[in-house]
Amino acid sequence: MTIDFDALTPEYIRDLTPYQPGKPVEELERELGITGAIKIASNENPMGPAPRAVAAAERALAGAHYYPDAGTYTLRRALAEERGVDPDELVLGGGSNELIYLLVNTFCQPGRDEVLTHKYAFLSYRLAAKSLGVDLVETDVTDSFRCDIDALIAAMSPRTKIIFLANPNNPTGAHVTRQELERVLAAKPAHALLVVDEAYHEYAAPRDPEYPSSQDYRTADQPLVVTLRTFSKIYGLSGLRVGYGVADRRIVERINRVRRPFNVNSVAQAAALAAIEDREHIARSQEAAEHSISAIREAADSLGLTAYSSLANFVMVDVGRDAWDVYDALLRRGVIVRPLEPFGLSRHLRISVGTPADTDRVTTALASVLG
Ligand SMILES: Cc1ncc(COP(=O)(O)O)c(C=O)c1O
């Protein structure tokens, strides 16, 4: 029997291409027959997980024969205290990625509603909208890849249901200032959700007093502001998949109707709970990231390349030529970074922060490839 798999697949799924993750270190080492390759391509924390989180995860494993707490009771309580909100204003996800999909799934009706964001925004907004058959509107950015607030406001319409802003954005590193966020809020259609994805908040906040926390903008008059955070970045728990949203309890209640049961596993819940308290690990990670960012920027400057400013744990660099060639040359030196051609940026690489040794490796490799 011949089956037409395209006919089997809805049209809006047919057009999608699978997400391309960064190349794993083991794969590169196998291909080149080398050891000691480094990967600074996925905006992870090179300092590793919070040590307290590792100990808590190990303890939680002994209870792996039980289903996790589907309501994430203890973790929500701890986060509520930390964030100064009610536990009912929190929803946990398998990474903040799951929450992006859940928001579109819960609030957008295909054929009727639109998701609005800007070009070169975090890819999941596009993937979530497209995979759920929801129309996506992407507005232009400025010359320095910052969200063009005028263009974003001009694109708002009665069809706009969710506006996604990553602050700071991945892969560009650009951020939205307090004043810009206030302009977006003032212009937002009353029934549209503004979702501010603050995956890199803990890196950004200490570096710039003008960097806003979107949670401060959710009020009784402006209830449709949703803040997304994650344990994947500064907390060093990418592999465990846990993120959360802070939102009006009526938004949380709707998301919970769609959220699959047990979406955050018990080991991840235990690790996240312990990680919140590991302030020392967070402070060390912030400091290490700042050093690494400065060193990468300096190296790029000295090679005459454009390194874009970033409040996150990565830097976008315009290498002035086909970035795949530079990427390949770096790979041959055992250094994995992220080419941004799949994001539509053919001359750009994204370089994540690393340990001091990683940062030395990448700056030396860049100089030998481009110097
Ligand atoms: C802007 C932004 N949002 C969300 C995420 C998703 O993180 P996670 O699903 O691991 O919480 C990332 C990860 O790279 C990101 O860069």
mmCIF file of C-alpha atoms and ligand atoms in Angstrom:
data_model
loop_
_atom_site.group_PDB
_atom_site.id
_atom_site.type_symbol
_atom_site.label_atom_id
_atom_site.label_comp_id
_atom_site.label_asym_id
_atom_site.label_seq_id
_atom_site.Cartn_x
_atom_site.Cartn_y
_atom_site.Cartn_z
ATOM 1 C CA MET A 1 0.000 0.000 0.000
ATOM 2 C CA THR A 2 1.314 3.441 -0.868
ATOM 3 C CA ILE A 3 0.652 6.141 1.642
ATOM 4 C CA ASP A 4 0.982 9.801 0.749
ATOM 5 C CA PHE A 5 2.619 11.109 3.914
ATOM 6 C CA ASP A 6 2.272 14.697 2.754
ATOM 7 C CA ALA A 7 -1.468 14.308 2.322
ATOM 8 C CA LEU A 8 -1.494 12.759 5.791
ATOM 9 C CA THR A 9 0.081 15.873 7.297
ATOM 10 C CA PRO A 10 -1.756 19.188 7.774
ATOM 11 C CA GLU A 11 -0.510 21.875 5.391
ATOM 12 C CA TYR A 12 0.891 24.056 8.177
ATOM 13 C CA ILE A 13 3.010 21.140 9.450
ATOM 14 C CA ARG A 14 4.268 20.244 5.944
ATOM 15 C CA ASP A 15 6.078 23.576 5.715
ATOM 16 C CA LEU A 16 7.957 23.160 8.992
ATOM 17 C CA THR A 17 11.571 22.082 9.344
ATOM 18 C CA PRO A 18 12.729 20.374 12.538
ATOM 19 C CA TYR A 19 14.644 22.463 15.080
ATOM 20 C CA GLN A 20 18.391 22.076 14.526
ATOM 21 C CA PRO A 21 20.173 21.746 17.849
ATOM 22 C CA GLY A 22 23.897 22.522 18.156
ATOM 23 C CA LYS A 23 26.336 19.750 17.279
ATOM 24 C CA PRO A 24 27.112 17.507 20.289
ATOM 25 C CA VAL A 25 30.746 17.447 21.476
ATOM 26 C CA GLU A 26 30.894 13.629 21.262
ATOM 27 C CA GLU A 27 29.788 13.707 17.607
ATOM 28 C CA LEU A 28 32.511 16.199 16.657
ATOM 29 C CA GLU A 29 35.163 14.235 18.533
ATOM 30 C CA ARG A 30 34.082 11.025 16.765
ATOM 31 C CA GLU A 31 34.097 12.724 13.346
ATOM 32 C CA LEU A 32 37.529 14.319 13.777
ATOM 33 C CA GLY A 33 39.056 11.559 15.907
ATOM 34 C CA ILE A 34 39.986 14.133 18.568
ATOM 35 C CA THR A 35 39.352 14.626 22.272
ATOM 36 C CA GLY A 36 38.883 17.784 24.324
ATOM 37 C CA ALA A 37 36.479 19.567 21.957
ATOM 38 C CA ILE A 38 34.394 22.316 23.551
ATOM 39 C CA LYS A 39 30.862 23.460 22.890
ATOM 40 C CA ILE A 40 29.920 27.058 23.533
ATOM 41 C CA ALA A 41 26.895 27.026 21.304
ATOM 42 C CA SER A 42 23.747 26.535 23.352
ATOM 43 C CA ASN A 43 23.769 29.333 25.944
ATOM 44 C CA GLU A 44 24.266 26.931 28.817
ATOM 45 C CA ASN A 45 25.991 27.723 32.100
ATOM 46 C CA PRO A 46 29.637 26.593 31.855
ATOM 47 C CA MET A 47 29.852 26.631 35.671
ATOM 48 C CA GLY A 48 27.573 23.570 35.701
ATOM 49 C CA PRO A 49 24.442 23.054 37.770
ATOM 50 C CA ALA A 50 24.089 24.572 41.228
ATOM 51 C CA PRO A 51 25.807 22.031 43.535
ATOM 52 C CA ARG A 52 22.797 22.001 45.862
ATOM 53 C CA ALA A 53 20.589 21.139 42.899
ATOM 54 C CA VAL A 54 22.750 18.142 42.013
ATOM 55 C CA ALA A 55 22.521 16.805 45.583
ATOM 56 C CA ALA A 56 18.737 17.300 45.628
ATOM 57 C CA ALA A 57 18.331 15.605 42.230
ATOM 58 C CA GLU A 58 20.320 12.598 43.444
ATOM 59 C CA ARG A 59 18.082 12.282 46.486
ATOM 60 C CA ALA A 60 14.942 12.608 44.335
ATOM 61 C CA LEU A 61 16.049 9.729 42.098
ATOM 62 C CA ALA A 62 15.371 7.263 44.915
ATOM 63 C CA GLY A 63 11.673 8.140 44.537
ATOM 64 C CA ALA A 64 11.609 7.793 40.756
ATOM 65 C CA HIS A 65 9.056 4.967 40.947
ATOM 66 C CA TYR A 66 6.428 7.532 41.995
ATOM 67 C CA TYR A 67 4.777 9.992 39.611
ATOM 68 C CA PRO A 68 5.887 13.559 40.256
ATOM 69 C CA ASP A 69 3.697 16.097 42.029
ATOM 70 C CA ALA A 70 1.477 17.153 39.110
ATOM 71 C CA GLY A 71 0.660 20.445 40.818
ATOM 72 C CA THR A 72 4.354 21.211 41.595
ATOM 73 C CA TYR A 73 3.141 22.324 45.038
ATOM 74 C CA THR A 74 6.454 22.778 46.874
ATOM 75 C CA LEU A 75 8.309 24.338 43.962
ATOM 76 C CA ARG A 76 5.469 26.784 43.256
ATOM 77 C CA ARG A 77 5.389 27.811 46.908
ATOM 78 C CA ALA A 78 9.126 28.470 46.974
ATOM 79 C CA LEU A 79 9.007 30.374 43.687
ATOM 80 C CA ALA A 80 5.991 32.362 44.862
ATOM 81 C CA GLU A 81 7.945 33.510 47.875
ATOM 82 C CA GLU A 82 10.983 34.353 45.796
ATOM 83 C CA ARG A 83 9.008 36.265 43.179
ATOM 84 C CA GLY A 84 6.609 37.910 45.643
ATOM 85 C CA VAL A 85 3.479 36.453 43.991
ATOM 86 C CA ASP A 86 0.762 33.984 44.922
ATOM 87 C CA PRO A 87 1.386 30.274 44.089
ATOM 88 C CA ASP A 88 -1.753 30.423 41.893
ATOM 89 C CA GLU A 89 0.050 32.931 39.691
ATOM 90 C CA LEU A 90 2.701 30.393 38.724
ATOM 91 C CA VAL A 91 2.737 27.639 36.132
ATOM 92 C CA LEU A 92 5.624 25.218 35.617
ATOM 93 C CA GLY A 93 6.694 23.772 32.293
ATOM 94 C CA GLY A 94 9.201 21.350 30.780
ATOM 95 C CA GLY A 95 11.490 24.291 30.124
ATOM 96 C CA SER A 96 10.002 27.658 29.244
ATOM 97 C CA ASN A 97 9.760 26.238 25.728
ATOM 98 C CA GLU A 98 6.798 24.139 26.765
ATOM 99 C CA LEU A 99 5.108 27.224 28.178
ATOM 100 C CA ILE A 100 5.527 29.057 24.855
ATOM 101 C CA TYR A 101 3.655 26.234 23.099
ATOM 102 C CA LEU A 102 1.092 26.025 25.908
ATOM 103 C CA LEU A 103 0.329 29.742 25.654
ATOM 104 C CA VAL A 104 -0.316 29.546 21.910
ATOM 105 C CA ASN A 105 -2.257 26.314 22.316
ATOM 106 C CA THR A 106 -4.423 27.709 25.104
ATOM 107 C CA PHE A 107 -5.187 31.189 23.786
ATOM 108 C CA CYS A 108 -4.888 31.238 19.993
ATOM 109 C CA GLN A 109 -7.557 30.003 17.651
ATOM 110 C CA PRO A 110 -6.168 28.965 14.241
ATOM 111 C CA GLY A 111 -7.562 31.063 11.403
ATOM 112 C CA ARG A 112 -8.688 33.788 13.747
ATOM 113 C CA ASP A 113 -5.822 34.908 15.968
ATOM 114 C CA GLU A 114 -2.265 36.065 15.261
ATOM 115 C CA VAL A 115 0.995 35.709 17.119
ATOM 116 C CA LEU A 116 3.104 38.852 16.829
ATOM 117 C CA THR A 117 6.858 39.090 17.283
ATOM 118 C CA HIS A 118 9.810 40.565 15.393
ATOM 119 C CA LYS A 119 12.321 39.114 12.929
ATOM 120 C CA TYR A 120 15.246 37.171 14.431
ATOM 121 C CA ALA A 121 13.246 36.578 17.604
ATOM 122 C CA PHE A 122 13.652 33.333 19.544
ATOM 123 C CA LEU A 123 12.670 30.525 17.153
ATOM 124 C CA SER A 124 10.137 28.815 19.406
ATOM 125 C CA TYR A 125 7.577 31.584 18.920
ATOM 126 C CA ARG A 126 7.511 30.843 15.201
ATOM 127 C CA LEU A 127 7.558 27.067 15.716
ATOM 128 C CA ALA A 128 4.786 27.147 18.307
ATOM 129 C CA ALA A 129 2.531 29.323 16.155
ATOM 130 C CA LYS A 130 3.200 27.428 12.925
ATOM 131 C CA SER A 131 2.859 23.964 14.442
ATOM 132 C CA LEU A 132 -0.522 24.919 15.863
ATOM 133 C CA GLY A 133 -1.727 26.433 12.584
ATOM 134 C CA VAL A 134 -1.754 29.970 13.993
ATOM 135 C CA ASP A 135 -0.756 32.929 11.791
ATOM 136 C CA LEU A 136 2.536 34.577 12.667
ATOM 137 C CA VAL A 137 3.451 38.228 12.071
ATOM 138 C CA GLU A 138 7.132 39.171 12.311
ATOM 139 C CA THR A 139 8.034 42.851 12.184
ATOM 140 C CA ASP A 140 11.304 44.472 11.138
ATOM 141 C CA VAL A 141 14.214 45.146 13.435
ATOM 142 C CA THR A 142 16.534 48.140 13.567
ATOM 143 C CA ASP A 143 20.015 48.145 11.978
ATOM 144 C CA SER A 144 21.432 46.812 15.219
ATOM 145 C CA PHE A 145 18.875 43.961 15.302
ATOM 146 C CA ARG A 146 16.863 45.547 18.106
ATOM 147 C CA CYS A 147 13.076 45.243 18.078
ATOM 148 C CA ASP A 148 11.700 48.229 16.140
ATOM 149 C CA ILE A 149 9.009 49.282 18.583
ATOM 150 C CA ASP A 150 7.236 51.527 16.051
ATOM 151 C CA ALA A 151 6.975 48.627 13.596
ATOM 152 C CA LEU A 152 5.738 46.282 16.324
ATOM 153 C CA ILE A 153 3.059 48.753 17.393
ATOM 154 C CA ALA A 154 2.027 49.379 13.778
ATOM 155 C CA ALA A 155 1.488 45.627 13.298
ATOM 156 C CA MET A 156 -0.858 45.270 16.279
ATOM 157 C CA SER A 157 -4.432 44.581 15.199
ATOM 158 C CA PRO A 158 -7.683 43.157 16.547
ATOM 159 C CA ARG A 159 -6.321 39.745 15.436
ATOM 160 C CA THR A 160 -3.215 40.029 17.650
ATOM 161 C CA LYS A 161 -3.628 37.541 20.476
ATOM 162 C CA ILE A 162 -0.088 37.024 21.780
ATOM 163 C CA ILE A 163 2.900 39.351 21.484
ATOM 164 C CA PHE A 164 6.166 37.540 22.225
ATOM 165 C CA LEU A 165 9.226 39.531 23.225
ATOM 166 C CA ALA A 166 12.381 37.804 24.414
ATOM 167 C CA ASN A 167 14.188 40.136 26.737
ATOM 168 C CA PRO A 168 17.060 39.820 26.061
ATOM 169 C CA ASN A 169 16.514 38.087 22.741
ATOM 170 C CA ASN A 170 18.237 34.950 21.512
ATOM 171 C CA PRO A 171 20.151 34.881 19.133
ATOM 172 C CA THR A 172 20.752 38.633 18.781
ATOM 173 C CA GLY A 173 21.308 39.464 22.471
ATOM 174 C CA ALA A 174 19.335 42.691 21.977
ATOM 175 C CA HIS A 175 17.066 43.856 24.760
ATOM 176 C CA VAL A 176 14.007 46.022 25.208
ATOM 177 C CA THR A 177 14.385 48.942 27.617
ATOM 178 C CA ARG A 178 11.955 49.990 30.325
ATOM 179 C CA GLN A 179 10.694 52.854 28.185
ATOM 180 C CA GLU A 180 10.201 50.617 25.134
ATOM 181 C CA LEU A 181 8.314 48.040 27.161
ATOM 182 C CA GLU A 182 6.049 50.785 28.483
ATOM 183 C CA ARG A 183 5.328 51.927 24.911
ATOM 184 C CA VAL A 184 4.382 48.388 23.878
ATOM 185 C CA LEU A 185 2.079 48.049 26.875
ATOM 186 C CA ALA A 186 0.394 51.377 26.228
ATOM 187 C CA ALA A 187 -0.304 50.381 22.610
ATOM 188 C CA LYS A 188 -1.241 46.737 23.186
ATOM 189 C CA PRO A 189 -4.806 45.724 22.236
ATOM 190 C CA ALA A 190 -6.717 45.110 25.485
ATOM 191 C CA HIS A 191 -7.378 41.437 24.709
ATOM 192 C CA ALA A 192 -3.802 40.588 23.632
ATOM 193 C CA LEU A 193 -1.306 38.862 25.929
ATOM 194 C CA LEU A 194 2.156 40.361 26.168
ATOM 195 C CA VAL A 195 4.526 37.476 26.894
ATOM 196 C CA VAL A 196 7.969 38.621 27.966
ATOM 197 C CA ASP A 197 10.442 35.772 27.828
ATOM 198 C CA GLU A 198 13.133 36.489 30.407
ATOM 199 C CA ALA A 199 15.219 33.335 30.029
ATOM 200 C CA TYR A 200 18.379 35.409 30.643
ATOM 201 C CA HIS A 201 16.931 37.723 33.299
ATOM 202 C CA GLU A 202 19.431 36.766 36.002
ATOM 203 C CA TYR A 203 22.305 37.701 33.684
ATOM 204 C CA ALA A 204 20.693 40.894 32.438
ATOM 205 C CA ALA A 205 19.293 42.508 35.578
ATOM 206 C CA PRO A 206 22.595 43.094 37.412
ATOM 207 C CA ARG A 207 24.199 44.551 34.276
ATOM 208 C CA ASP A 208 21.756 47.288 33.303
ATOM 209 C CA PRO A 209 19.542 49.380 35.601
ATOM 210 C CA GLU A 210 17.333 50.207 32.586
ATOM 211 C CA TYR A 211 16.595 46.533 31.996
ATOM 212 C CA PRO A 212 12.964 46.037 33.072
ATOM 213 C CA SER A 213 11.379 43.156 34.906
ATOM 214 C CA SER A 214 8.075 42.560 33.145
ATOM 215 C CA GLN A 215 6.503 41.219 36.300
ATOM 216 C CA ASP A 216 6.403 44.781 37.656
ATOM 217 C CA TYR A 217 4.064 45.766 34.814
ATOM 218 C CA ARG A 218 1.292 43.285 35.530
ATOM 219 C CA THR A 219 -1.466 45.201 37.340
ATOM 220 C CA ALA A 220 -5.229 45.015 37.845
ATOM 221 C CA ASP A 221 -5.628 47.282 34.806
ATOM 222 C CA GLN A 222 -3.033 45.407 32.792
ATOM 223 C CA PRO A 223 -3.562 41.745 33.728
ATOM 224 C CA LEU A 224 -2.397 40.195 30.449
ATOM 225 C CA VAL A 225 1.353 40.437 31.027
ATOM 226 C CA VAL A 226 3.010 37.025 31.261
ATOM 227 C CA THR A 227 6.622 36.612 32.388
ATOM 228 C CA LEU A 228 8.553 33.496 31.413
ATOM 229 C CA ARG A 229 11.669 32.360 33.264
ATOM 230 C CA THR A 230 13.757 29.211 33.133
ATOM 231 C CA PHE A 231 16.105 27.043 35.154
ATOM 232 C CA SER A 232 18.031 26.219 31.953
ATOM 233 C CA LYS A 233 20.313 29.219 31.912
ATOM 234 C CA ILE A 234 21.966 30.653 35.029
ATOM 235 C CA TYR A 235 20.719 27.795 37.226
ATOM 236 C CA GLY A 236 22.515 25.336 34.949
ATOM 237 C CA LEU A 237 19.652 22.823 34.669
ATOM 238 C CA SER A 238 19.047 22.763 30.880
ATOM 239 C CA GLY A 239 19.139 18.970 30.842
ATOM 240 C CA LEU A 240 16.325 18.645 33.368
ATOM 241 C CA ARG A 241 13.814 20.851 31.470
ATOM 242 C CA VAL A 242 12.127 23.164 33.905
ATOM 243 C CA GLY A 243 10.849 26.692 33.405
ATOM 244 C CA TYR A 244 7.958 28.743 34.719
ATOM 245 C CA GLY A 245 5.479 31.469 33.923
ATOM 246 C CA VAL A 246 4.238 34.234 36.212
ATOM 247 C CA ALA A 247 0.767 35.398 35.187
ATOM 248 C CA ASP A 248 -2.695 36.365 36.324
ATOM 249 C CA ARG A 249 -4.283 33.354 38.070
ATOM 250 C CA ARG A 250 -7.045 33.250 35.412
ATOM 251 C CA ILE A 251 -4.398 32.829 32.728
ATOM 252 C CA VAL A 252 -2.673 30.125 34.775
ATOM 253 C CA GLU A 253 -5.984 28.341 35.294
ATOM 254 C CA ARG A 254 -6.621 28.241 31.515
ATOM 255 C CA ILE A 255 -3.121 26.961 30.795
ATOM 256 C CA ASN A 256 -3.640 24.224 33.380
ATOM 257 C CA ARG A 257 -6.595 22.950 31.351
ATOM 258 C CA VAL A 258 -4.222 22.204 28.462
ATOM 259 C CA ARG A 259 -1.003 21.325 30.330
ATOM 260 C CA ARG A 260 -0.414 17.596 30.303
ATOM 261 C CA PRO A 261 -0.279 15.931 33.711
ATOM 262 C CA PHE A 262 3.175 15.400 35.237
ATOM 263 C CA ASN A 263 4.854 17.706 32.707
ATOM 264 C CA VAL A 264 7.741 18.472 35.089
ATOM 265 C CA ASN A 265 9.460 15.370 36.403
ATOM 266 C CA SER A 266 10.258 14.831 40.069
ATOM 267 C CA VAL A 267 14.047 15.080 39.687
ATOM 268 C CA ALA A 268 13.681 18.417 37.896
ATOM 269 C CA GLN A 269 11.298 19.721 40.566
ATOM 270 C CA ALA A 270 13.691 18.793 43.383
ATOM 271 C CA ALA A 271 16.709 20.251 41.593
ATOM 272 C CA ALA A 272 14.943 23.519 40.757
ATOM 273 C CA LEU A 273 13.792 23.919 44.354
ATOM 274 C CA ALA A 274 17.363 23.586 45.621
ATOM 275 C CA ALA A 275 18.780 25.770 42.842
ATOM 276 C CA ILE A 276 16.655 28.770 43.850
ATOM 277 C CA GLU A 277 18.436 28.860 47.167
ATOM 278 C CA ASP A 278 21.953 28.525 45.789
ATOM 279 C CA ARG A 279 22.630 32.287 45.646
ATOM 280 C CA GLU A 280 26.365 31.724 45.678
ATOM 281 C CA HIS A 281 26.222 29.698 42.465
ATOM 282 C CA ILE A 282 24.146 32.410 40.782
ATOM 283 C CA ALA A 283 26.580 35.156 41.813
ATOM 284 C CA ARG A 284 29.587 33.137 40.594
ATOM 285 C CA SER A 285 27.843 32.408 37.309
ATOM 286 C CA GLN A 286 26.978 36.073 36.726
ATOM 287 C CA GLU A 287 30.562 37.112 37.318
ATOM 288 C CA ALA A 288 32.008 34.373 35.111
ATOM 289 C CA ALA A 289 29.624 35.299 32.285
ATOM 290 C CA GLU A 290 30.622 38.962 32.425
ATOM 291 C CA HIS A 291 34.310 38.073 32.123
ATOM 292 C CA SER A 292 33.685 35.707 29.260
ATOM 293 C CA ILE A 293 31.467 38.210 27.372
ATOM 294 C CA SER A 294 34.102 40.965 27.716
ATOM 295 C CA ALA A 295 36.856 38.656 26.471
ATOM 296 C CA ILE A 296 34.817 37.494 23.449
ATOM 297 C CA ARG A 297 33.886 41.081 22.594
ATOM 298 C CA GLU A 298 37.486 42.252 22.927
ATOM 299 C CA ALA A 299 38.703 39.434 20.682
ATOM 300 C CA ALA A 300 36.052 40.258 18.085
ATOM 301 C CA ASP A 301 36.913 43.980 18.229
ATOM 302 C CA SER A 302 40.607 43.313 17.802
ATOM 303 C CA LEU A 303 39.830 41.260 14.670
ATOM 304 C CA GLY A 304 37.704 44.084 13.283
ATOM 305 C CA LEU A 305 34.484 42.079 13.636
ATOM 306 C CA THR A 306 31.185 43.487 14.887
ATOM 307 C CA ALA A 307 30.179 42.019 18.239
ATOM 308 C CA TYR A 308 26.646 43.073 19.179
ATOM 309 C CA SER A 309 25.919 44.174 22.701
ATOM 310 C CA SER A 310 24.276 41.512 24.808
ATOM 311 C CA LEU A 311 22.802 41.334 28.287
ATOM 312 C CA ALA A 312 22.587 37.546 27.992
ATOM 313 C CA ASN A 313 25.196 34.774 28.273
ATOM 314 C CA PHE A 314 26.180 34.853 24.602
ATOM 315 C CA VAL A 315 27.390 37.301 21.982
ATOM 316 C CA MET A 316 26.332 37.576 18.348
ATOM 317 C CA VAL A 317 29.294 38.294 16.094
ATOM 318 C CA ASP A 318 29.199 39.410 12.458
ATOM 319 C CA VAL A 319 32.232 37.676 10.968
ATOM 320 C CA GLY A 320 31.989 39.632 7.718
ATOM 321 C CA ARG A 321 31.868 36.533 5.498
ATOM 322 C CA ASP A 322 29.951 33.268 5.169
ATOM 323 C CA ALA A 323 29.662 32.191 8.798
ATOM 324 C CA TRP A 324 29.460 28.482 7.849
ATOM 325 C CA ASP A 325 33.097 28.667 6.652
ATOM 326 C CA VAL A 326 34.209 30.193 9.931
ATOM 327 C CA TYR A 327 32.095 27.690 11.855
ATOM 328 C CA ASP A 328 33.750 24.792 9.971
ATOM 329 C CA ALA A 329 37.227 26.181 10.577
ATOM 330 C CA LEU A 330 36.464 26.519 14.290
ATOM 331 C CA LEU A 331 35.093 22.966 14.349
ATOM 332 C CA ARG A 332 38.408 21.697 12.979
ATOM 333 C CA ARG A 333 40.014 23.372 15.999
ATOM 334 C CA GLY A 334 37.607 21.526 18.301
ATOM 335 C CA VAL A 335 35.401 24.541 19.043
ATOM 336 C CA ILE A 336 31.647 24.364 18.483
ATOM 337 C CA VAL A 337 29.784 27.675 18.184
ATOM 338 C CA ARG A 338 26.430 28.396 16.588
ATOM 339 C CA PRO A 339 26.055 29.557 12.976
ATOM 340 C CA LEU A 340 22.974 31.754 12.611
ATOM 341 C CA GLU A 341 22.156 31.125 8.956
ATOM 342 C CA PRO A 342 19.122 29.012 10.009
ATOM 343 C CA PHE A 343 17.866 32.176 11.720
ATOM 344 C CA GLY A 344 18.383 34.137 8.473
ATOM 345 C CA LEU A 345 21.741 35.649 9.507
ATOM 346 C CA SER A 346 24.317 34.269 7.098
ATOM 347 C CA ARG A 347 27.380 36.221 8.315
ATOM 348 C CA HIS A 348 26.728 35.755 12.012
ATOM 349 C CA LEU A 349 27.831 33.383 14.731
ATOM 350 C CA ARG A 350 26.502 33.136 18.248
ATOM 351 C CA ILE A 351 29.186 32.441 20.831
ATOM 352 C CA SER A 352 28.081 31.424 24.320
ATOM 353 C CA VAL A 353 30.016 32.186 27.486
ATOM 354 C CA GLY A 354 32.437 29.496 28.622
ATOM 355 C CA THR A 355 34.857 28.750 31.428
ATOM 356 C CA PRO A 356 38.021 30.899 31.292
ATOM 357 C CA ALA A 357 39.706 28.001 29.475
ATOM 358 C CA ASP A 358 36.849 27.722 26.935
ATOM 359 C CA THR A 359 36.929 31.455 26.313
ATOM 360 C CA ASP A 360 40.707 31.356 25.722
ATOM 361 C CA ARG A 361 40.172 28.481 23.313
ATOM 362 C CA VAL A 362 37.543 30.270 21.241
ATOM 363 C CA THR A 363 39.342 33.629 21.156
ATOM 364 C CA THR A 364 42.594 31.934 20.086
ATOM 365 C CA ALA A 365 40.751 29.876 17.476
ATOM 366 C CA LEU A 366 38.967 32.968 16.125
ATOM 367 C CA ALA A 367 42.295 34.782 15.816
ATOM 368 C CA SER A 368 43.871 31.866 13.977
ATOM 369 C CA VAL A 369 40.909 31.553 11.586
ATOM 370 C CA LEU A 370 40.268 35.249 10.985
ATOM 371 C CA GLY A 371 43.459 37.033 12.046
HETATM 372 C C1 LIG B 1 14.912 33.471 24.706
HETATM 373 C C2 LIG B 1 14.765 32.060 25.148
HETATM 374 N N1 LIG B 1 13.603 31.671 25.643
HETATM 375 C C3 LIG B 1 13.406 30.414 26.058
HETATM 376 C C4 LIG B 1 14.401 29.471 25.966
HETATM 377 C C5 LIG B 1 14.033 28.086 26.296
HETATM 378 O O1 LIG B 1 14.622 27.595 27.386
HETATM 379 P P1 LIG B 1 14.114 26.296 28.117
HETATM 380 O O2 LIG B 1 13.021 25.655 27.336
HETATM 381 O O3 LIG B 1 15.314 25.464 28.223
HETATM 382 O O4 LIG B 1 13.604 26.812 29.426
HETATM 383 C C6 LIG B 1 15.649 29.819 25.457
HETATM 384 C C7 LIG B 1 16.710 28.820 25.317
HETATM 385 O O5 LIG B 1 17.639 28.911 24.615
HETATM 386 C C8 LIG B 1 15.829 31.165 25.029
HETATM 387 O O6 LIG B 1 16.982 31.555 24.498
#
